[in-house]
Amino acid sequence: VYSTPFFTEYVSDYSFNIGALGTGFSGSAGNMGSAISNLVPLNIWQQYNVTGGSFTSANPATVSSGKIILDSSTTSSGYSLTGAYQLISNLIIGSTYVLKVERLAGTTGIVTLGHAGNWTVNGTQYKPLHFVGLPNTVGTHTFTFTATDTEQVFLVNYANDDNTNLEIGSVSIKESV
């Protein structure tokens, strides 16, 4: 008798089927860190879009047909910045996890996962998953990380200036075998 092991999926609505995003943040920022310092993550997908400061304006992210679409600036006068994020809970400190991100479209610009440091909002400190660049190719990209806290934040950040949208089909986090 063979049994198939069950591995918990840590990402809520990992394939964007619910079709909704939490409010998130929309406003001016001087850099990525100042934009991210406004984020209060929940266990649902939320979006952020920067509308001024050091960036040109980007529209809020949308969810449609099982994918999230991140907007890019329509002007070459400077990069726009937008992203999506979610609090990932019930991680085991010291355990290794597999992160898979399915990139459907948008192979230009700069796409990063995570953030370089922690941030605090209203006395609560948030810790991101590891900071890494997402390759500029369509396909499923796989990373591993070791949990440093029981709750960490997954972020996908998109900076671009050529009016090309980034489309993500799924984000999955499971324990490594």
JSON list of C-alpha atoms in Angstrom, two decimals:
[
{"chain": "A", "resi": 1, "resn": "VAL", "atom": "CA", "xyz": [0.00, 0.00, 0.00]},
{"chain": "A", "resi": 2, "resn": "TYR", "atom": "CA", "xyz": [1.35, 3.36, -1.01]},
{"chain": "A", "resi": 3, "resn": "SER", "atom": "CA", "xyz": [0.21, 6.66, 0.40]},
{"chain": "A", "resi": 4, "resn": "THR", "atom": "CA", "xyz": [0.69, 10.11, -1.01]},
{"chain": "A", "resi": 5, "resn": "PRO", "atom": "CA", "xyz": [1.97, 12.60, 1.55]},
{"chain": "A", "resi": 6, "resn": "PHE", "atom": "CA", "xyz": [-0.04, 15.76, 2.02]},
{"chain": "A", "resi": 7, "resn": "PHE", "atom": "CA", "xyz": [1.93, 18.97, 2.14]},
{"chain": "A", "resi": 8, "resn": "THR", "atom": "CA", "xyz": [0.30, 22.09, 3.47]},
{"chain": "A", "resi": 9, "resn": "GLU", "atom": "CA", "xyz": [-0.05, 25.04, 1.08]},
{"chain": "A", "resi": 10, "resn": "TYR", "atom": "CA", "xyz": [0.86, 28.14, 3.07]},
{"chain": "A", "resi": 11, "resn": "VAL", "atom": "CA", "xyz": [-0.37, 30.73, 0.53]},
{"chain": "A", "resi": 12, "resn": "SER", "atom": "CA", "xyz": [-4.03, 31.70, 0.72]},
{"chain": "A", "resi": 13, "resn": "ASP", "atom": "CA", "xyz": [-5.66, 31.69, -2.75]},
{"chain": "A", "resi": 14, "resn": "TYR", "atom": "CA", "xyz": [-2.35, 30.63, -4.30]},
{"chain": "A", "resi": 15, "resn": "SER", "atom": "CA", "xyz": [-3.78, 30.62, -7.85]},
{"chain": "A", "resi": 16, "resn": "PHE", "atom": "CA", "xyz": [-5.81, 33.85, -7.60]},
{"chain": "A", "resi": 17, "resn": "ASN", "atom": "CA", "xyz": [-9.20, 32.18, -8.03]},
{"chain": "A", "resi": 18, "resn": "ILE", "atom": "CA", "xyz": [-11.09, 34.29, -5.48]},
{"chain": "A", "resi": 19, "resn": "GLY", "atom": "CA", "xyz": [-10.62, 37.34, -7.71]},
{"chain": "A", "resi": 20, "resn": "ALA", "atom": "CA", "xyz": [-10.27, 39.98, -5.02]},
{"chain": "A", "resi": 21, "resn": "LEU", "atom": "CA", "xyz": [-7.46, 41.94, -3.40]},
{"chain": "A", "resi": 22, "resn": "GLY", "atom": "CA", "xyz": [-7.33, 43.62, -0.03]},
{"chain": "A", "resi": 23, "resn": "THR", "atom": "CA", "xyz": [-7.00, 47.40, 0.10]},
{"chain": "A", "resi": 24, "resn": "GLY", "atom": "CA", "xyz": [-3.26, 47.66, 0.70]},
{"chain": "A", "resi": 25, "resn": "PHE", "atom": "CA", "xyz": [-1.43, 50.93, 0.07]},
{"chain": "A", "resi": 26, "resn": "SER", "atom": "CA", "xyz": [-1.71, 53.55, -2.65]},
{"chain": "A", "resi": 27, "resn": "GLY", "atom": "CA", "xyz": [0.32, 56.73, -2.32]},
{"chain": "A", "resi": 28, "resn": "SER", "atom": "CA", "xyz": [3.59, 58.58, -2.78]},
{"chain": "A", "resi": 29, "resn": "ALA", "atom": "CA", "xyz": [6.98, 57.10, -1.88]},
{"chain": "A", "resi": 30, "resn": "GLY", "atom": "CA", "xyz": [10.59, 58.13, -2.28]},
{"chain": "A", "resi": 31, "resn": "ASN", "atom": "CA", "xyz": [11.92, 54.57, -2.55]},
{"chain": "A", "resi": 32, "resn": "MET", "atom": "CA", "xyz": [10.80, 50.95, -2.28]},
{"chain": "A", "resi": 33, "resn": "GLY", "atom": "CA", "xyz": [11.52, 50.88, 1.46]},
{"chain": "A", "resi": 34, "resn": "SER", "atom": "CA", "xyz": [9.28, 53.86, 2.16]},
{"chain": "A", "resi": 35, "resn": "ALA", "atom": "CA", "xyz": [6.45, 52.26, 0.15]},
{"chain": "A", "resi": 36, "resn": "ILE", "atom": "CA", "xyz": [6.81, 48.93, 1.94]},
{"chain": "A", "resi": 37, "resn": "SER", "atom": "CA", "xyz": [6.95, 50.62, 5.36]},
{"chain": "A", "resi": 38, "resn": "ASN", "atom": "CA", "xyz": [3.25, 51.44, 4.88]},
{"chain": "A", "resi": 39, "resn": "LEU", "atom": "CA", "xyz": [2.15, 47.82, 4.37]},
{"chain": "A", "resi": 40, "resn": "VAL", "atom": "CA", "xyz": [0.11, 46.00, 7.03]},
{"chain": "A", "resi": 41, "resn": "PRO", "atom": "CA", "xyz": [0.03, 42.40, 5.78]},
{"chain": "A", "resi": 42, "resn": "LEU", "atom": "CA", "xyz": [-2.91, 40.04, 6.30]},
{"chain": "A", "resi": 43, "resn": "ASN", "atom": "CA", "xyz": [-3.43, 36.39, 5.31]},
{"chain": "A", "resi": 44, "resn": "ILE", "atom": "CA", "xyz": [-5.06, 37.50, 2.04]},
{"chain": "A", "resi": 45, "resn": "TRP", "atom": "CA", "xyz": [-3.63, 39.02, -1.11]},
{"chain": "A", "resi": 46, "resn": "GLN", "atom": "CA", "xyz": [-3.21, 42.78, -0.91]},
{"chain": "A", "resi": 47, "resn": "GLN", "atom": "CA", "xyz": [-1.71, 45.18, -3.40]},
{"chain": "A", "resi": 48, "resn": "TYR", "atom": "CA", "xyz": [0.31, 48.36, -3.29]},
{"chain": "A", "resi": 49, "resn": "ASN", "atom": "CA", "xyz": [0.91, 50.94, -5.97]},
{"chain": "A", "resi": 50, "resn": "VAL", "atom": "CA", "xyz": [3.03, 54.07, -5.81]},
{"chain": "A", "resi": 51, "resn": "THR", "atom": "CA", "xyz": [1.43, 57.17, -7.30]},
{"chain": "A", "resi": 52, "resn": "GLY", "atom": "CA", "xyz": [4.22, 59.73, -6.98]},
{"chain": "A", "resi": 53, "resn": "GLY", "atom": "CA", "xyz": [7.36, 60.76, -5.13]},
{"chain": "A", "resi": 54, "resn": "SER", "atom": "CA", "xyz": [10.40, 59.25, -6.85]},
{"chain": "A", "resi": 55, "resn": "PHE", "atom": "CA", "xyz": [8.21, 57.06, -9.07]},
{"chain": "A", "resi": 56, "resn": "THR", "atom": "CA", "xyz": [5.78, 57.67, -11.89]},
{"chain": "A", "resi": 57, "resn": "SER", "atom": "CA", "xyz": [2.23, 56.60, -11.16]},
{"chain": "A", "resi": 58, "resn": "ALA", "atom": "CA", "xyz": [1.11, 52.98, -11.50]},
{"chain": "A", "resi": 59, "resn": "ASN", "atom": "CA", "xyz": [-2.46, 51.71, -11.36]},
{"chain": "A", "resi": 60, "resn": "PRO", "atom": "CA", "xyz": [-3.48, 49.29, -8.60]},
{"chain": "A", "resi": 61, "resn": "ALA", "atom": "CA", "xyz": [-2.98, 45.58, -9.25]},
{"chain": "A", "resi": 62, "resn": "THR", "atom": "CA", "xyz": [-6.00, 43.59, -10.41]},
{"chain": "A", "resi": 63, "resn": "VAL", "atom": "CA", "xyz": [-7.01, 39.92, -10.31]},
{"chain": "A", "resi": 64, "resn": "SER", "atom": "CA", "xyz": [-8.67, 38.42, -13.37]},
{"chain": "A", "resi": 65, "resn": "SER", "atom": "CA", "xyz": [-9.03, 34.91, -14.84]},
{"chain": "A", "resi": 66, "resn": "GLY", "atom": "CA", "xyz": [-6.82, 33.24, -12.22]},
{"chain": "A", "resi": 67, "resn": "LYS", "atom": "CA", "xyz": [-3.90, 35.67, -12.35]},
{"chain": "A", "resi": 68, "resn": "ILE", "atom": "CA", "xyz": [-2.74, 38.87, -10.73]},
{"chain": "A", "resi": 69, "resn": "ILE", "atom": "CA", "xyz": [-1.78, 41.72, -13.04]},
{"chain": "A", "resi": 70, "resn": "LEU", "atom": "CA", "xyz": [0.73, 44.34, -11.89]},
{"chain": "A", "resi": 71, "resn": "ASP", "atom": "CA", "xyz": [0.71, 47.62, -13.80]},
{"chain": "A", "resi": 72, "resn": "SER", "atom": "CA", "xyz": [3.65, 49.46, -15.33]},
{"chain": "A", "resi": 73, "resn": "SER", "atom": "CA", "xyz": [4.05, 53.14, -16.06]},
{"chain": "A", "resi": 74, "resn": "THR", "atom": "CA", "xyz": [2.98, 54.32, -19.52]},
{"chain": "A", "resi": 75, "resn": "THR", "atom": "CA", "xyz": [5.84, 56.77, -19.74]},
{"chain": "A", "resi": 76, "resn": "SER", "atom": "CA", "xyz": [9.58, 56.37, -20.12]},
{"chain": "A", "resi": 77, "resn": "SER", "atom": "CA", "xyz": [10.18, 59.35, -17.82]},
{"chain": "A", "resi": 78, "resn": "GLY", "atom": "CA", "xyz": [10.75, 57.07, -14.85]},
{"chain": "A", "resi": 79, "resn": "TYR", "atom": "CA", "xyz": [9.99, 53.76, -13.24]},
{"chain": "A", "resi": 80, "resn": "SER", "atom": "CA", "xyz": [6.67, 52.97, -11.62]},
{"chain": "A", "resi": 81, "resn": "LEU", "atom": "CA", "xyz": [6.45, 50.66, -8.58]},
{"chain": "A", "resi": 82, "resn": "THR", "atom": "CA", "xyz": [3.64, 48.28, -7.74]},
{"chain": "A", "resi": 83, "resn": "GLY", "atom": "CA", "xyz": [3.33, 44.95, -5.99]},
{"chain": "A", "resi": 84, "resn": "ALA", "atom": "CA", "xyz": [1.33, 42.35, -4.13]},
{"chain": "A", "resi": 85, "resn": "TYR", "atom": "CA", "xyz": [1.88, 40.83, -0.72]},
{"chain": "A", "resi": 86, "resn": "GLN", "atom": "CA", "xyz": [0.51, 38.38, 1.83]},
{"chain": "A", "resi": 87, "resn": "LEU", "atom": "CA", "xyz": [1.29, 37.40, 5.41]},
{"chain": "A", "resi": 88, "resn": "ILE", "atom": "CA", "xyz": [2.37, 33.74, 5.54]},
{"chain": "A", "resi": 89, "resn": "SER", "atom": "CA", "xyz": [1.56, 32.15, 8.90]},
{"chain": "A", "resi": 90, "resn": "ASN", "atom": "CA", "xyz": [2.28, 28.89, 10.74]},
{"chain": "A", "resi": 91, "resn": "LEU", "atom": "CA", "xyz": [5.83, 28.55, 9.48]},
{"chain": "A", "resi": 92, "resn": "ILE", "atom": "CA", "xyz": [8.24, 26.48, 11.57]},
{"chain": "A", "resi": 93, "resn": "ILE", "atom": "CA", "xyz": [11.42, 28.36, 12.46]},
{"chain": "A", "resi": 94, "resn": "GLY", "atom": "CA", "xyz": [14.43, 26.60, 10.94]},
{"chain": "A", "resi": 95, "resn": "SER", "atom": "CA", "xyz": [12.38, 24.56, 8.46]},
{"chain": "A", "resi": 96, "resn": "THR", "atom": "CA", "xyz": [13.06, 24.78, 4.75]},
{"chain": "A", "resi": 97, "resn": "TYR", "atom": "CA", "xyz": [10.27, 25.72, 2.36]},
{"chain": "A", "resi": 98, "resn": "VAL", "atom": "CA", "xyz": [9.87, 25.66, -1.42]},
{"chain": "A", "resi": 99, "resn": "LEU", "atom": "CA", "xyz": [8.54, 28.85, -3.02]},
{"chain": "A", "resi": 100, "resn": "LYS", "atom": "CA", "xyz": [7.23, 28.62, -6.58]},
{"chain": "A", "resi": 101, "resn": "VAL", "atom": "CA", "xyz": [6.20, 31.67, -8.60]},
{"chain": "A", "resi": 102, "resn": "GLU", "atom": "CA", "xyz": [4.53, 31.22, -11.99]},
{"chain": "A", "resi": 103, "resn": "ARG", "atom": "CA", "xyz": [5.28, 34.13, -14.31]},
{"chain": "A", "resi": 104, "resn": "LEU", "atom": "CA", "xyz": [2.81, 34.22, -17.20]},
{"chain": "A", "resi": 105, "resn": "ALA", "atom": "CA", "xyz": [3.75, 37.48, -18.97]},
{"chain": "A", "resi": 106, "resn": "GLY", "atom": "CA", "xyz": [5.84, 40.61, -18.60]},
{"chain": "A", "resi": 107, "resn": "THR", "atom": "CA", "xyz": [9.52, 39.91, -19.12]},
{"chain": "A", "resi": 108, "resn": "THR", "atom": "CA", "xyz": [10.88, 43.44, -18.81]},
{"chain": "A", "resi": 109, "resn": "GLY", "atom": "CA", "xyz": [11.45, 45.68, -15.82]},
{"chain": "A", "resi": 110, "resn": "ILE", "atom": "CA", "xyz": [12.74, 44.65, -12.41]},
{"chain": "A", "resi": 111, "resn": "VAL", "atom": "CA", "xyz": [10.85, 42.05, -10.38]},
{"chain": "A", "resi": 112, "resn": "THR", "atom": "CA", "xyz": [11.95, 41.22, -6.85]},
{"chain": "A", "resi": 113, "resn": "LEU", "atom": "CA", "xyz": [10.53, 38.91, -4.23]},
{"chain": "A", "resi": 114, "resn": "GLY", "atom": "CA", "xyz": [10.69, 39.87, -0.57]},
{"chain": "A", "resi": 115, "resn": "HIS", "atom": "CA", "xyz": [12.42, 42.90, 0.87]},
{"chain": "A", "resi": 116, "resn": "ALA", "atom": "CA", "xyz": [15.89, 43.60, 2.23]},
{"chain": "A", "resi": 117, "resn": "GLY", "atom": "CA", "xyz": [14.74, 44.37, 5.79]},
{"chain": "A", "resi": 118, "resn": "ASN", "atom": "CA", "xyz": [12.01, 44.26, 8.39]},
{"chain": "A", "resi": 119, "resn": "TRP", "atom": "CA", "xyz": [9.51, 47.08, 8.91]},
{"chain": "A", "resi": 120, "resn": "THR", "atom": "CA", "xyz": [7.26, 48.16, 11.77]},
{"chain": "A", "resi": 121, "resn": "VAL", "atom": "CA", "xyz": [3.72, 49.56, 11.56]},
{"chain": "A", "resi": 122, "resn": "ASN", "atom": "CA", "xyz": [1.78, 50.54, 14.70]},
{"chain": "A", "resi": 123, "resn": "GLY", "atom": "CA", "xyz": [4.23, 48.65, 16.92]},
{"chain": "A", "resi": 124, "resn": "THR", "atom": "CA", "xyz": [4.07, 45.39, 14.95]},
{"chain": "A", "resi": 125, "resn": "GLN", "atom": "CA", "xyz": [7.25, 44.24, 13.22]},
{"chain": "A", "resi": 126, "resn": "TYR", "atom": "CA", "xyz": [6.90, 42.45, 9.88]},
{"chain": "A", "resi": 127, "resn": "LYS", "atom": "CA", "xyz": [9.60, 40.16, 8.51]},
{"chain": "A", "resi": 128, "resn": "PRO", "atom": "CA", "xyz": [9.74, 39.44, 4.78]},
{"chain": "A", "resi": 129, "resn": "LEU", "atom": "CA", "xyz": [10.73, 36.27, 3.03]},
{"chain": "A", "resi": 130, "resn": "HIS", "atom": "CA", "xyz": [14.20, 36.31, 1.49]},
{"chain": "A", "resi": 131, "resn": "PHE", "atom": "CA", "xyz": [15.01, 39.04, -1.01]},
{"chain": "A", "resi": 132, "resn": "VAL", "atom": "CA", "xyz": [15.72, 37.71, -4.51]},
{"chain": "A", "resi": 133, "resn": "GLY", "atom": "CA", "xyz": [15.25, 38.75, -8.11]},
{"chain": "A", "resi": 134, "resn": "LEU", "atom": "CA", "xyz": [12.68, 36.93, -10.25]},
{"chain": "A", "resi": 135, "resn": "PRO", "atom": "CA", "xyz": [14.19, 35.90, -13.61]},
{"chain": "A", "resi": 136, "resn": "ASN", "atom": "CA", "xyz": [12.79, 37.81, -16.61]},
{"chain": "A", "resi": 137, "resn": "THR", "atom": "CA", "xyz": [11.45, 34.69, -18.30]},
{"chain": "A", "resi": 138, "resn": "VAL", "atom": "CA", "xyz": [7.98, 33.18, -18.52]},
{"chain": "A", "resi": 139, "resn": "GLY", "atom": "CA", "xyz": [7.62, 29.99, -16.50]},
{"chain": "A", "resi": 140, "resn": "THR", "atom": "CA", "xyz": [7.58, 28.64, -12.97]},
{"chain": "A", "resi": 141, "resn": "HIS", "atom": "CA", "xyz": [10.56, 29.77, -10.90]},
{"chain": "A", "resi": 142, "resn": "THR", "atom": "CA", "xyz": [11.49, 27.77, -7.80]},
{"chain": "A", "resi": 143, "resn": "PHE", "atom": "CA", "xyz": [13.34, 29.02, -4.72]},
{"chain": "A", "resi": 144, "resn": "THR", "atom": "CA", "xyz": [13.99, 27.62, -1.25]},
{"chain": "A", "resi": 145, "resn": "PHE", "atom": "CA", "xyz": [14.13, 29.52, 2.01]},
{"chain": "A", "resi": 146, "resn": "THR", "atom": "CA", "xyz": [14.50, 28.78, 5.69]},
{"chain": "A", "resi": 147, "resn": "ALA", "atom": "CA", "xyz": [11.87, 30.27, 7.97]},
{"chain": "A", "resi": 148, "resn": "THR", "atom": "CA", "xyz": [13.28, 32.75, 10.47]},
{"chain": "A", "resi": 149, "resn": "ASP", "atom": "CA", "xyz": [9.93, 33.45, 12.12]},
{"chain": "A", "resi": 150, "resn": "THR", "atom": "CA", "xyz": [6.51, 31.80, 12.42]},
{"chain": "A", "resi": 151, "resn": "GLU", "atom": "CA", "xyz": [5.02, 34.63, 10.32]},
{"chain": "A", "resi": 152, "resn": "GLN", "atom": "CA", "xyz": [6.77, 36.19, 7.34]},
{"chain": "A", "resi": 153, "resn": "VAL", "atom": "CA", "xyz": [5.58, 38.33, 4.46]},
{"chain": "A", "resi": 154, "resn": "PHE", "atom": "CA", "xyz": [5.68, 37.29, 0.81]},
{"chain": "A", "resi": 155, "resn": "LEU", "atom": "CA", "xyz": [6.08, 40.29, -1.51]},
{"chain": "A", "resi": 156, "resn": "VAL", "atom": "CA", "xyz": [6.38, 40.59, -5.26]},
{"chain": "A", "resi": 157, "resn": "ASN", "atom": "CA", "xyz": [7.62, 44.03, -6.34]},
{"chain": "A", "resi": 158, "resn": "TYR", "atom": "CA", "xyz": [7.48, 45.29, -9.92]},
{"chain": "A", "resi": 159, "resn": "ALA", "atom": "CA", "xyz": [9.33, 48.34, -11.25]},
{"chain": "A", "resi": 160, "resn": "ASN", "atom": "CA", "xyz": [9.08, 49.21, -14.94]},
{"chain": "A", "resi": 161, "resn": "ASP", "atom": "CA", "xyz": [8.67, 52.09, -17.38]},
{"chain": "A", "resi": 162, "resn": "ASP", "atom": "CA", "xyz": [7.60, 50.51, -20.68]},
{"chain": "A", "resi": 163, "resn": "ASN", "atom": "CA", "xyz": [3.84, 49.99, -20.14]},
{"chain": "A", "resi": 164, "resn": "THR", "atom": "CA", "xyz": [4.26, 46.21, -19.95]},
{"chain": "A", "resi": 165, "resn": "ASN", "atom": "CA", "xyz": [2.20, 44.51, -17.26]},
{"chain": "A", "resi": 166, "resn": "LEU", "atom": "CA", "xyz": [3.52, 41.67, -15.13]},
{"chain": "A", "resi": 167, "resn": "GLU", "atom": "CA", "xyz": [1.16, 38.67, -14.85]},
{"chain": "A", "resi": 168, "resn": "ILE", "atom": "CA", "xyz": [1.59, 36.08, -12.10]},
{"chain": "A", "resi": 169, "resn": "GLY", "atom": "CA", "xyz": [-0.49, 32.88, -12.32]},
{"chain": "A", "resi": 170, "resn": "SER", "atom": "CA", "xyz": [0.33, 31.32, -8.96]},
{"chain": "A", "resi": 171, "resn": "VAL", "atom": "CA", "xyz": [2.46, 31.61, -5.84]},
{"chain": "A", "resi": 172, "resn": "SER", "atom": "CA", "xyz": [2.99, 28.47, -3.77]},
{"chain": "A", "resi": 173, "resn": "ILE", "atom": "CA", "xyz": [4.86, 27.84, -0.52]},
{"chain": "A", "resi": 174, "resn": "LYS", "atom": "CA", "xyz": [5.16, 24.30, 0.82]},
{"chain": "A", "resi": 175, "resn": "GLU", "atom": "CA", "xyz": [7.53, 22.53, 3.19]},
{"chain": "A", "resi": 176, "resn": "SER", "atom": "CA", "xyz": [10.58, 21.05, 1.51]},
{"chain": "A", "resi": 177, "resn": "VAL", "atom": "CA", "xyz": [10.81, 17.26, 1.44]}
]
